[in-house]
Coordinates of C-alpha atoms (C1' of nucleotides) in Angstrom, one line a residue:
Chain A
M17 CA 10.9 -19.1 -5.3
V18 CA 12.2 -17.8 -1.9
T19 CA 11.1 -20.1 1.3
R20 CA 11.4 -18.4 4.1
R21 CA 9.5 -16.5 6.8
R22 CA 6.6 -16.2 7.7
T23 CA 7.0 -19.2 9.4
D24 CA 4.6 -21.7 9.1
G25 CA 1.5 -21.8 8.4
T26 CA -0.2 -18.4 6.9
R27 CA -1.5 -16.4 9.1
P28 CA -4.2 -19.4 11.7
A29 CA -6.7 -18.8 11.5
A30 CA -7.3 -18.4 15.3
A31 CA -10.8 -17.2 16.8
D32 CA -13.7 -16.1 15.6
S33 CA -15.8 -17.2 12.4
A34 CA -18.5 -14.4 13.3
P35 CA -21.0 -13.6 10.0
E36 CA -21.4 -10.8 9.9
A37 CA -22.0 -7.7 12.8
V38 CA -21.4 -4.8 11.1
G39 CA -23.6 -1.3 11.0
E40 CA -27.0 -2.9 12.9
A41 CA -27.5 0.1 14.5
A42 CA -29.0 3.7 14.0
G43 CA -28.0 5.0 10.4
G44 CA -29.7 1.3 9.6
E45 CA -29.5 -0.5 6.4
A46 CA -27.0 -2.8 7.1
E47 CA -24.9 -2.1 4.3
T48 CA -22.6 -5.3 6.3
G49 CA -22.1 -7.5 3.1
S50 CA -18.8 -8.5 2.1
G51 CA -19.1 -5.6 -0.3
P52 CA -17.8 -1.5 0.6
L53 CA -16.1 -3.2 3.9
A54 CA -14.1 -5.3 1.7
S55 CA -11.8 -2.1 -0.4
V56 CA -10.7 -0.4 3.4
L57 CA -10.5 -3.8 5.6
R58 CA -7.3 -5.0 3.5
P59 CA -4.6 -6.1 5.1
V60 CA -2.3 -3.4 6.7
R61 CA 1.3 -4.6 6.3
A62 CA 0.1 -7.4 4.3
G63 CA 3.4 -10.4 5.0
N64 CA 6.3 -9.5 6.6
G65 CA 9.3 -6.6 6.3
F66 CA 11.2 -8.8 4.7
E67 CA 7.8 -10.1 2.1
E68 CA 7.0 -6.6 1.2
T69 CA 10.7 -5.6 0.7
L70 CA 12.0 -8.2 -1.5
E71 CA 8.8 -7.5 -3.5
Q72 CA 9.5 -3.6 -4.0
V73 CA 12.8 -4.4 -5.6
L74 CA 11.5 -7.7 -8.0
Q75 CA 9.4 -3.9 -9.0
L76 CA 13.0 -1.8 -9.2
L77 CA 14.2 -4.9 -11.4
R78 CA 10.9 -6.4 -13.5
L79 CA 10.2 -2.6 -14.4
G80 CA 13.2 -2.0 -15.7
L81 CA 14.1 0.9 -13.6
V82 CA 17.9 -0.7 -13.6
P83 CA 19.1 -2.0 -16.9
P84 CA 20.6 -5.4 -17.0
G85 CA 24.2 -5.0 -15.1
G86 CA 23.5 -2.1 -13.7
R87 CA 23.8 -1.5 -10.8
L88 CA 21.7 -0.6 -7.7
P89 CA 21.3 1.8 -4.9
A90 CA 24.2 1.4 -2.1
E91 CA 22.2 -0.9 0.8
R92 CA 22.5 2.0 3.2
E93 CA 20.7 3.7 0.5
L94 CA 18.8 1.7 -0.7
S95 CA 17.7 0.4 2.9
Q96 CA 16.4 4.1 3.6
H97 CA 14.1 5.3 0.6
L98 CA 12.7 1.8 1.1
G99 CA 11.9 2.8 5.1
V100 CA 13.8 -0.3 6.2
S101 CA 16.1 -1.9 8.0
R102 CA 20.2 -2.2 6.0
V103 CA 19.6 -5.7 8.0
T104 CA 16.2 -6.6 5.8
L105 CA 17.5 -5.8 3.3
R106 CA 20.3 -7.7 2.8
E107 CA 18.7 -10.6 3.7
V108 CA 16.7 -10.4 0.7
L109 CA 19.4 -9.0 -1.7
K110 CA 21.5 -12.3 -0.4
V111 CA 17.6 -14.6 -2.1
L112 CA 18.1 -12.4 -5.1
Q113 CA 22.3 -13.0 -5.4
D114 CA 20.4 -16.7 -4.3
Q115 CA 18.2 -17.4 -7.5
G116 CA 20.8 -15.6 -9.9
M117 CA 19.4 -12.6 -10.8
V118 CA 22.1 -10.2 -8.7
E119 CA 25.4 -10.1 -7.7
S120 CA 27.5 -7.9 -5.1
R121 CA 31.0 -7.1 -5.8
R122 CA 32.2 -5.0 -2.4
G123 CA 34.7 -2.8 -2.1
R124 CA 34.6 1.0 -4.0
Y125 CA 32.7 1.4 -7.1
G126 CA 31.6 -2.5 -5.9
G127 CA 28.2 -2.8 -5.6
T128 CA 25.0 -4.8 -5.9
F129 CA 24.6 -5.6 -10.0
V130 CA 22.0 -6.3 -12.0
L131 CA 22.7 -10.3 -14.1
P132 CA 20.7 -10.1 -17.9
R133 CA 17.7 -12.2 -17.1
A134 CA 18.9 -16.0 -16.5
G135 CA 16.5 -17.8 -19.3
A136 CA 14.7 -18.9 -16.8
A137 CA 15.4 -22.5 -16.7
D138 CA 14.5 -23.3 -13.3
G139 CA 11.8 -20.1 -13.0
S140 CA 8.9 -21.3 -16.1
D141 CA 7.7 -23.6 -12.8
E142 CA 7.8 -20.4 -10.1
L143 CA 6.4 -18.0 -13.5
R144 CA 2.7 -20.0 -13.4
R145 CA 3.0 -20.4 -10.5
R146 CA 3.2 -16.5 -9.7
V147 CA 2.0 -16.1 -12.8
A148 CA -1.4 -18.0 -11.9
A149 CA -1.8 -15.3 -8.2
V150 CA -2.6 -13.0 -10.5
D151 CA -6.4 -11.7 -10.7
L152 CA -5.5 -11.4 -14.8
E153 CA -9.0 -8.6 -15.0
D154 CA -8.2 -6.4 -12.4
T155 CA -4.6 -5.6 -13.5
L156 CA -5.9 -4.9 -16.4
R157 CA -9.0 -3.3 -16.1
F158 CA -6.4 -0.9 -13.6
R159 CA -4.7 -0.1 -15.9
E160 CA -6.3 0.8 -18.3
V161 CA -7.9 3.3 -16.1
L162 CA -4.7 4.6 -15.1
E163 CA -3.1 4.7 -18.4
T164 CA -6.0 6.9 -19.6
G165 CA -6.0 9.1 -17.0
A166 CA -2.2 9.3 -17.3
A167 CA -3.0 10.0 -21.0
G168 CA -5.9 12.8 -19.9
L169 CA -3.9 14.9 -17.6
C170 CA -1.1 14.5 -19.3
A171 CA -2.8 16.4 -22.5
D172 CA -4.8 18.8 -20.4
G173 CA -1.9 20.2 -17.8
L174 CA 2.2 18.9 -18.9
P175 CA 4.3 21.4 -17.3
A176 CA 6.4 22.8 -20.7
E177 CA 9.5 21.3 -19.2
G178 CA 7.6 18.0 -19.7
E179 CA 7.4 17.8 -23.4
G180 CA 11.5 17.2 -24.1
R181 CA 10.5 14.0 -21.4
L182 CA 8.0 12.8 -23.3
R183 CA 9.3 13.1 -26.6
A184 CA 12.8 11.3 -25.9
A185 CA 11.2 9.0 -23.8
L186 CA 9.5 8.1 -26.9
E187 CA 12.8 8.1 -28.9
A188 CA 13.9 5.8 -26.9
T189 CA 11.1 2.9 -27.4
Q190 CA 12.0 3.6 -31.3
G191 CA 15.1 2.9 -31.2
A192 CA 15.4 -0.2 -28.5
R193 CA 16.7 -3.1 -29.9
L194 CA 14.4 -6.0 -29.7
E195 CA 15.6 -7.5 -26.3
D196 CA 15.4 -3.4 -24.4
Y197 CA 12.1 -3.0 -25.5
R198 CA 9.9 -3.7 -23.0
R199 CA 12.3 -2.1 -20.9
Q200 CA 11.7 1.3 -23.4
D201 CA 7.9 0.9 -23.1
T202 CA 7.4 0.3 -19.7
L203 CA 9.9 3.7 -18.8
L204 CA 8.0 5.7 -21.6
H205 CA 4.8 4.7 -19.6
L206 CA 5.9 5.6 -16.2
T207 CA 6.6 8.7 -17.6
L208 CA 3.2 9.3 -18.6
A209 CA 2.1 8.3 -15.4
E210 CA 4.5 10.8 -13.3
L211 CA 3.4 14.2 -16.2
S212 CA 0.2 13.5 -14.7
G213 CA 1.2 15.7 -11.9
S214 CA 0.1 12.7 -9.3
T215 CA 1.9 11.4 -7.6
S216 CA -0.6 8.5 -5.8
L217 CA -1.4 7.9 -10.4
A218 CA 2.5 6.7 -10.8
A219 CA 3.4 5.2 -8.0
G220 CA -0.3 3.0 -8.7
Y221 CA 1.0 3.0 -12.0
A222 CA 4.3 1.2 -10.8
S223 CA 2.6 -0.9 -9.6
V224 CA 0.0 -2.5 -11.3
R225 CA 2.5 -2.5 -14.5
A226 CA 4.9 -4.1 -13.2
T227 CA 2.6 -7.3 -12.8
L228 CA 2.6 -7.0 -15.9
N229 CA 5.0 -7.2 -17.5
E230 CA 5.3 -10.0 -15.4
L231 CA 2.1 -11.3 -17.6
L232 CA 4.1 -10.6 -20.3
D233 CA 7.3 -12.8 -19.6
C234 CA 5.0 -15.4 -20.2
I235 CA 3.6 -14.5 -23.9
P236 CA 5.8 -14.0 -27.1
L237 CA 6.5 -10.5 -28.2
L238 CA 5.6 -10.6 -31.4
V239 CA 6.6 -8.1 -34.1
R240 CA 4.0 -7.8 -35.7
N241 CA 2.2 -6.3 -32.6
L242 CA 5.6 -3.9 -31.9
E243 CA 4.5 -2.1 -34.6
H244 CA 1.3 -1.8 -34.1
S245 CA 1.5 -0.4 -30.3
Q246 CA 4.7 1.7 -31.9
Q247 CA 2.1 3.5 -34.4
Q248 CA -0.2 3.7 -31.1
H249 CA 2.9 5.0 -28.8
A250 CA 3.4 7.9 -31.4
A251 CA 0.0 9.2 -31.6
V252 CA -0.4 8.8 -27.6
V253 CA 2.2 11.5 -27.3
E254 CA 1.4 13.4 -30.5
A255 CA -2.4 13.7 -29.0
V256 CA -1.4 14.4 -25.1
L257 CA 1.5 17.2 -27.1
D258 CA -1.7 18.9 -29.0
R259 CA -3.5 18.8 -25.9
D260 CA -5.7 16.4 -27.0
A261 CA -7.5 15.3 -24.1
E262 CA -9.9 13.3 -25.5
A263 CA -7.7 11.9 -28.2
A264 CA -5.4 11.0 -26.4
R265 CA -7.4 8.7 -24.3
E266 CA -9.3 7.5 -26.6
M267 CA -5.4 6.0 -28.3
M268 CA -4.5 5.0 -25.1
R269 CA -8.2 3.1 -24.6
E270 CA -7.0 1.0 -27.8
H271 CA -2.7 0.8 -26.7
C272 CA -4.4 -0.9 -24.0
G273 CA -6.6 -3.6 -25.6
G274 CA -4.8 -4.4 -28.4
T275 CA -2.8 -5.6 -25.3
A276 CA -4.9 -6.7 -23.3
A277 CA -6.9 -9.1 -26.1
L278 CA -3.5 -10.7 -26.4
L279 CA -3.2 -11.4 -22.6
R280 CA -6.5 -12.9 -22.5
G281 CA -6.1 -14.7 -25.4
F282 CA -3.0 -16.5 -24.3
L283 CA -3.4 -16.6 -20.7
A284 CA -6.7 -17.0 -20.9
Chain B
M19 CA -4.6 14.0 18.1
V20 CA -2.2 11.0 18.6
T21 CA 0.9 11.9 19.3
R22 CA 2.1 8.4 20.5
R23 CA 4.9 6.1 18.9
R24 CA 7.7 7.0 17.0
T25 CA 8.7 7.0 20.4
D26 CA 12.0 10.0 19.6
G27 CA 12.4 11.9 16.2
T28 CA 11.7 10.8 12.4
R29 CA 13.3 8.2 11.5
P30 CA 17.1 9.1 11.8
A31 CA 18.6 10.2 9.3
A32 CA 21.6 8.0 9.5
A33 CA 24.6 8.1 7.9
D34 CA 24.4 8.0 3.7
S35 CA 24.5 11.4 1.2
A36 CA 25.2 9.9 -1.5
P37 CA 23.7 12.2 -4.1
E38 CA 22.4 9.6 -6.7
A39 CA 24.4 6.4 -9.0
V40 CA 21.3 4.3 -10.5
G41 CA 21.7 2.1 -13.5
E42 CA 25.4 3.4 -14.9
A43 CA 26.8 0.6 -16.9
A44 CA 25.4 -1.7 -19.5
G45 CA 21.6 -0.5 -20.8
G46 CA 22.9 3.1 -20.2
E47 CA 21.4 6.3 -20.5
A48 CA 21.8 6.6 -16.5
E49 CA 18.1 7.6 -16.4
T50 CA 19.1 7.4 -12.3
G51 CA 17.1 11.0 -11.9
S52 CA 14.9 11.6 -9.0
G53 CA 12.1 11.0 -12.0
P54 CA 11.1 7.0 -12.1
L55 CA 12.4 5.5 -9.4
A56 CA 10.4 7.3 -7.1
S57 CA 7.8 6.1 -7.8
V58 CA 9.0 2.0 -6.8
L59 CA 11.1 3.7 -4.1
R60 CA 8.6 5.0 -1.6
P61 CA 8.5 3.4 1.9
V62 CA 7.5 -0.6 2.4
R63 CA 5.5 -0.1 5.4
A64 CA 5.4 3.9 6.5
G65 CA 5.0 4.0 9.9
N66 CA 5.2 1.5 12.5
G67 CA 2.1 -1.5 12.8
F68 CA 0.4 1.8 15.1
E69 CA 0.6 4.6 12.6
E70 CA -1.2 2.5 9.6
T71 CA -3.7 0.7 11.8
L72 CA -4.9 3.6 13.2
E73 CA -5.3 5.2 8.8
Q74 CA -6.9 2.3 8.1
V75 CA -9.8 2.0 11.0
L76 CA -10.3 6.2 10.6
Q77 CA -11.0 6.2 6.9
L78 CA -13.7 2.9 7.7
L79 CA -15.4 6.1 10.0
R80 CA -14.1 8.9 7.5
L81 CA -15.7 7.2 4.2
G82 CA -19.2 5.9 6.9
L83 CA -18.7 2.2 6.1
V84 CA -19.5 2.2 10.4
P85 CA -22.8 4.6 10.0
P86 CA -22.8 6.8 13.6
G87 CA -24.4 4.1 15.6
G88 CA -23.2 1.6 14.2
R89 CA -21.0 -1.0 15.8
L90 CA -17.5 -1.9 14.4
P91 CA -16.3 -5.8 13.4
A92 CA -15.7 -7.5 17.1
E93 CA -12.0 -6.8 17.8
R94 CA -10.1 -10.1 17.2
E95 CA -11.9 -9.9 13.9
L96 CA -11.5 -6.9 12.2
S97 CA -7.8 -8.0 13.1
Q98 CA -8.1 -10.5 11.6
H99 CA -8.8 -9.1 8.1
L100 CA -6.1 -5.5 9.5
G101 CA -3.8 -8.7 9.3
V102 CA -2.4 -6.8 13.0
S103 CA -2.2 -8.5 16.4
R104 CA -5.4 -7.2 18.3
V105 CA -3.4 -6.2 20.7
T106 CA -2.6 -3.2 18.4
L107 CA -5.9 -3.0 16.9
R108 CA -6.9 -2.5 21.0
E109 CA -4.0 0.2 21.0
V110 CA -5.4 1.8 18.1
L111 CA -9.3 1.7 19.2
K112 CA -8.5 2.9 22.3
V113 CA -7.0 6.8 20.8
L114 CA -9.7 6.8 19.6
Q115 CA -12.1 6.4 21.8
D116 CA -10.4 8.6 23.8
Q117 CA -10.7 11.4 21.3
G118 CA -14.5 10.2 22.0
M119 CA -15.2 9.0 18.3
V120 CA -15.8 5.8 19.0
E121 CA -17.4 4.0 22.2
S122 CA -16.9 0.3 24.5
R123 CA -19.1 -1.8 25.7
R124 CA -18.6 -5.2 26.7
G125 CA -20.8 -8.3 27.1
R126 CA -22.1 -10.8 24.2
Y127 CA -24.3 -8.4 21.9
G128 CA -21.2 -5.3 22.8
G129 CA -17.7 -4.1 21.1
T130 CA -16.8 -0.7 19.9
F131 CA -20.1 1.0 18.9
V132 CA -18.7 4.8 16.5
L133 CA -20.6 7.4 17.8
P134 CA -21.4 10.6 15.9
R135 CA -19.3 13.5 15.6
A136 CA -18.5 15.6 18.0
G137 CA -18.7 19.0 16.0
A138 CA -15.7 18.7 16.6
A139 CA -14.7 21.7 19.2
D140 CA -11.1 20.7 19.1
G141 CA -10.5 18.8 16.9
S142 CA -10.0 21.6 13.9
D143 CA -7.2 22.8 14.6
E144 CA -5.8 19.2 14.4
L145 CA -7.9 19.5 11.4
R146 CA -6.1 22.6 9.8
R147 CA -2.6 20.2 10.5
R148 CA -3.8 17.2 8.7
V149 CA -5.5 18.7 5.3
A150 CA -2.7 21.0 4.7
A151 CA 0.0 17.5 5.0
V152 CA -2.5 16.4 1.8
D153 CA -1.5 17.3 -1.6
L154 CA -4.7 18.7 -3.1
E155 CA -4.0 18.4 -6.9
D156 CA -2.9 15.1 -6.3
T157 CA -5.7 13.5 -4.6
L158 CA -8.4 16.0 -7.1
R159 CA -6.8 14.3 -10.1
F160 CA -5.9 10.5 -9.1
R161 CA -10.1 10.8 -7.8
E162 CA -10.9 11.9 -11.3
V163 CA -9.2 9.2 -12.7
L164 CA -10.5 6.2 -11.2
E165 CA -14.1 7.7 -10.5
T166 CA -14.1 8.3 -14.3
G167 CA -12.8 5.2 -15.0
A168 CA -14.7 3.5 -12.9
A169 CA -17.6 4.8 -15.0
G170 CA -16.8 3.6 -17.8
L171 CA -15.4 -0.2 -16.8
C172 CA -19.2 -0.3 -15.4
A173 CA -20.9 0.8 -18.4
D174 CA -18.7 -1.3 -20.4
G175 CA -19.3 -4.8 -18.6
L176 CA -21.8 -4.3 -15.9
P177 CA -23.0 -7.7 -14.6
A178 CA -26.8 -7.9 -14.7
E179 CA -26.9 -8.4 -10.7
G180 CA -25.0 -5.6 -10.3
E181 CA -27.6 -2.9 -11.2
G182 CA -30.0 -3.2 -8.8
R183 CA -27.1 -2.3 -6.6
L184 CA -26.4 0.2 -8.7
R185 CA -29.7 1.9 -8.4
A186 CA -30.9 1.7 -5.1
A187 CA -27.9 3.3 -4.1
L188 CA -28.6 6.2 -6.4
E189 CA -31.8 5.9 -4.6
A190 CA -30.1 5.8 -1.4
T191 CA -29.1 9.7 -1.7
Q192 CA -31.9 11.0 -2.9
G193 CA -33.6 9.9 0.1
A194 CA -30.6 11.3 2.2
R195 CA -31.5 14.0 4.8
L196 CA -28.7 16.8 4.7
E197 CA -26.5 16.0 7.6
D198 CA -25.7 11.8 6.2
Y199 CA -26.0 13.2 1.9
R200 CA -22.3 13.6 2.9
R201 CA -21.9 9.2 3.4
Q202 CA -24.8 8.0 1.2
D203 CA -22.9 9.6 -1.6
T204 CA -19.7 8.4 -1.2
L205 CA -22.2 4.6 -0.8
L206 CA -23.0 5.7 -4.3
H207 CA -19.5 5.7 -5.6
L208 CA -17.8 3.4 -4.2
T209 CA -20.9 0.7 -4.6
L210 CA -19.4 2.1 -8.8
A211 CA -15.4 1.5 -7.8
E212 CA -16.7 -1.8 -6.6
L213 CA -18.9 -3.1 -9.5
S214 CA -15.7 -1.6 -12.0
G215 CA -14.4 -5.3 -11.6
S216 CA -10.9 -4.0 -10.8
T217 CA -10.5 -4.6 -6.9
S218 CA -7.8 -2.4 -6.9
L219 CA -9.3 0.3 -8.5
A220 CA -11.6 -0.3 -5.6
A221 CA -9.1 0.1 -3.0
G222 CA -6.9 3.3 -4.3
Y223 CA -10.9 4.8 -4.9
A224 CA -11.6 3.6 -1.0
S225 CA -8.7 5.9 0.0
V226 CA -8.1 9.1 -2.0
R227 CA -12.3 8.8 -1.2
A228 CA -11.4 9.1 2.5
T229 CA -8.8 10.9 2.2
L230 CA -11.6 13.7 -0.5
N231 CA -13.9 14.1 2.7
E232 CA -11.4 15.0 5.3
L233 CA -11.1 17.9 2.5
L234 CA -15.3 18.3 2.4
D235 CA -15.7 18.7 6.0
C236 CA -14.0 21.8 5.3
I237 CA -16.2 23.5 3.7
P238 CA -19.2 24.3 4.0
L239 CA -22.1 21.5 2.2
L240 CA -23.9 24.3 -0.3
V241 CA -27.6 22.8 -0.7
R242 CA -26.9 24.4 -4.5
N243 CA -24.3 22.2 -5.6
L244 CA -25.8 19.1 -3.9
E245 CA -28.9 19.7 -6.5
H246 CA -26.2 19.4 -9.5
S247 CA -24.6 17.1 -8.3
Q248 CA -27.9 14.9 -7.0
Q249 CA -29.1 15.9 -11.3
Q250 CA -25.6 13.7 -12.9
H251 CA -25.5 10.9 -9.8
A252 CA -28.6 9.9 -11.8
A253 CA -26.9 11.5 -15.4
V254 CA -24.4 8.4 -14.0
V255 CA -26.3 5.3 -13.5
E256 CA -28.3 6.2 -16.5
A257 CA -25.4 5.7 -18.9
V258 CA -24.1 3.6 -17.4
L259 CA -28.1 1.6 -17.2
D260 CA -27.8 2.1 -21.7
R261 CA -23.7 0.6 -21.7
D262 CA -23.5 4.6 -22.4
A263 CA -19.1 5.0 -21.9
E264 CA -18.2 7.7 -23.3
A265 CA -21.7 8.9 -22.2
A266 CA -21.2 7.7 -18.9
R267 CA -17.1 8.8 -18.6
E268 CA -18.2 12.7 -19.5
M269 CA -20.6 12.7 -17.1
M270 CA -18.3 11.9 -14.3
R271 CA -15.2 13.6 -15.9
E272 CA -18.2 16.6 -15.1
H273 CA -19.0 15.6 -12.0
C274 CA -15.6 15.3 -10.1
G275 CA -14.9 18.6 -12.7
G276 CA -16.9 20.3 -10.1
T277 CA -16.0 19.5 -6.3
A278 CA -12.3 20.0 -7.5
A279 CA -13.9 23.5 -8.6
L280 CA -15.4 23.6 -5.3
L281 CA -12.6 22.4 -3.3
R282 CA -10.1 24.3 -5.3
G283 CA -11.5 27.7 -4.6
F284 CA -11.4 27.4 -0.9
L285 CA -9.0 25.4 0.2
A286 CA -6.5 27.0 -2.4
Chain C
dA28 C1' -32.2 -19.4 38.9
dA29 C1' -27.6 -21.1 36.2
dG30 C1' -25.6 -21.8 31.2
dC31 C1' -23.4 -20.1 27.9
dA32 C1' -21.7 -17.5 24.6
dA33 C1' -20.2 -12.7 22.1
dT34 C1' -17.7 -9.4 22.8
dG35 C1' -13.8 -7.0 25.4
dG36 C1' -9.8 -7.0 29.4
dT37 C1' -5.9 -8.0 31.1
dT38 C1' -1.2 -10.3 30.8
dC39 C1' 3.0 -13.6 29.0
dT40 C1' 6.5 -15.3 26.0
dC41 C1' 8.7 -15.1 22.2
dT42 C1' 11.1 -13.5 17.3
dG43 C1' 11.3 -10.4 13.6
dT44 C1' 13.2 -5.5 12.5
dC45 C1' 15.6 -1.6 14.3
dA46 C1' 20.2 1.4 14.7
dT47 C1' 24.1 0.9 15.5
dA48 C1' 28.7 -0.3 15.2
dC49 C1' 33.0 -2.4 13.5
dC50 C1' 35.3 -5.8 10.1
dT51 C1' 37.2 -6.3 5.3
dT52 C1' 37.2 -5.2 1.0
dA53 C1' 39.7 -3.3 -4.2
dA54 C1' 39.6 1.1 -6.3
dG55 C1' 42.1 5.0 -6.7
dC56 C1' 45.4 9.4 -5.9
dC57 C1' 49.6 11.1 -3.0
Chain D
dG26 C1' 53.0 1.4 -1.4
dG27 C1' 50.4 3.4 1.8
dC28 C1' 46.1 6.3 2.7
dT29 C1' 41.7 7.3 2.1
dT30 C1' 37.0 6.1 0.4
dA31 C1' 33.2 4.2 -0.6
dA32 C1' 31.3 0.0 -1.4
dG33 C1' 30.0 -5.3 1.4
dG34 C1' 29.7 -8.2 5.4
dT35 C1' 29.3 -9.1 10.4
dA36 C1' 28.0 -8.9 15.2
dT37 C1' 24.3 -6.6 18.5
dG38 C1' 20.8 -5.1 22.9
dA39 C1' 16.6 -2.9 22.7
dC40 C1' 12.1 -2.7 21.0
dA41 C1' 7.4 -3.3 18.9
dG42 C1' 4.5 -6.5 17.6
dA43 C1' 2.2 -10.7 16.8
dG44 C1' -0.1 -14.9 19.3
dA45 C1' -2.1 -17.4 23.3
dA46 C1' -4.3 -18.1 26.9
dC47 C1' -6.6 -16.0 30.3
dC48 C1' -9.9 -12.6 32.9
dA49 C1' -14.3 -10.0 33.8
dT50 C1' -18.8 -8.8 31.4
dT51 C1' -23.0 -9.0 29.7
dG52 C1' -27.1 -11.0 27.3
dC53 C1' -30.1 -14.5 26.3
dT54 C1' -31.9 -19.4 26.6
dT55 C1' -33.7 -22.8 29.1

DNA sequence: AAGCAATGGTTCTCTGTCATACCTTAAGCC
DNA sequence: GGCTTAAGGTATGACAGAGAACCATTGCTT
């Protein structure tokens, strides 16, 4: 999907090739290595504005925050929220439109609307490539950490106002039809992450969950498994409302373990 | 510190002011709200390249990955790792040089060297302002989640090769002089995060730890507390090497709780 | 002493993005 | 029917940043 940009080859290697050269003096130890440094030296502004914006908007769709048939925020508004110019955002929307993922309508009450998933007829190949690029272990582990963390934090310090939202989100998953299940499931977990009281956690979860959903789209949705998930959801929410952090974490860990096993089985 | 850039006023509000307008059709529910959307609609490319790069390089220093007296990677190399042009990186280094935080030497075996902390004589005021802008609860909670998660993951699946690194990092903290303690402590935790097997976790931890260190620089270093930390470090590492995930998580949670209480007490 | 190599220092050009203004379309309202 | 309004569609000038080439400095090697 989406060739465009990154005009030619991916960032020419330019000159340089010095092997390593960090922390050699004073403090010593030369803990150089591709070790700790690698955690920090990740690229600022990976890719260009266009690519990053595309990533964000795709995340919006993958998380189901805007359901099929739903309308995205107006271009002027969305571009502002994303901190990007309207021109750049429009380039992204143009691509999504060409891909048949969204549709733009002009005039008052117009806007950009999400189209139902188009069977991924030709997207299948693209999907495989994308998924191959994902670090499965990283995704699954990080997800488990954030989920259990969120569950624990919620159990510890959920504001009374949050109880209603949580219950509502749980009920929505229980009443969901099959084709809407993933979306409601995502929203439930996202709600939990938000209620954790850490915006960093919520942002991190949104990102990892978008990746996860992409992976989940590659494997069958097993009704058997789904029912099990439902029970676990209920148990987690119950533990949170009981303010039993340990139980909430444990249930969530189990819940994540299930998905992880499924994905490892099908994709590894 | 570092005015520069963002040429005039911060991103003019432009037009728009539409209240909300998401997910109104089909799937319905209109879960619009500043709720879930807010997690995803965070700005792509916050600020400009200069600011983001400055942030990254400061993180490098705050984490102590390059110790005082140590040399940063060569400009050509560092700029490449950061995905930023050498010119932009140089603007950042120029600022840090003006602030007396680093020093550049030319010629072969030259480079950019980290100077010992200059007492923060006039930096104090700047420090207060920065710290005021930090979301303390977010930082502490997110930190606890990542740390306990990392400890648990390490206990579950630490490769044999990692045991040595972990032991070495622990010993380094125990042998550290007072002024080097924070740095070694950071490196120990960073090692644990890296060994978790999730690069996302490691990256997230590096970021949150840089913020944490900034906060810690505002409060006194209590020897009493430090000794306690040392015992907890040993206990966590022991639990990890024993492959006892539950114990590792519990000890780590306690460890984080201590720092959190300290910071909440001094700063809240 | 001369040459080499690795580093910081400087300059130029070209492209992506931003900001802004304006045009067009379509639904509701008077 | 015509006006208003809220959306998408288009055009343009200014600037930040990337990329590349080149200069200057230093220490090691021969």
